[in-house]
Amino acid sequence: MSSLVYSTVFMLTDKQKKIFKLIILLAAAIALTCGAEYMIEFFMHSDKSEFSFFASHLSLGLALMFMGVVAFLLPFTTRTRFGDGKGDNMMLIVGILLALSGIITIGLSFVL
């Protein structure tokens, strides 16, 4: 009974699910763009000292943070009334850890 109460309390309306899916789409596009920009600079320049400021300090960290946003929001759009949320609960943890690793990556890029 408690799982039924838990699933009905956190159910989203169709309009809210569409908004979450739009946010997920935008976050995935930004993460893909940041990763692609880093890869283009990686293959174009032979030395890391020739990278742009964005590629050398921000692009990988931002890509990780936006992947964390996607991983955090996906369970909210796929939650059903009678489904169990074992994997969904793990995705919330994965999303938080990805966002934290993105923040750490940005910080370490300036230090190292």
Steps between C-alpha positions, in 0.01 A plus 500: 500500500782740575643464147157589358485813717858590404432462128175698503647786705782557252301452180524782249229627272540468125587870467770471767642190329522691170686784672741252661556330163577837341751577777656155449526560125668838550742362762591208274558736206726724710695200633544364147608840369758548778639151443515548124677834538762340724553212257537738203767698683666179617542374144584840346783597737804287571577660836263566790648847547335601170149421629256786550409608854158338471638167383779480753300606807124479452379266226544160666371623836193656343435185297513291820269739684241500222517120476430502873193717442376253238561202731328680789188598304442180301335303784240774545384467139488119497335441838175305478231443757564130561865466402774436751771764513814300582692611191344846511629557851850409383479751214443780750826407673682474167374845398621658822840330472540612137422860592749487789769350278439779247553762769816324618625474140461875447676575827788264428547636149588838646729354767695255283 
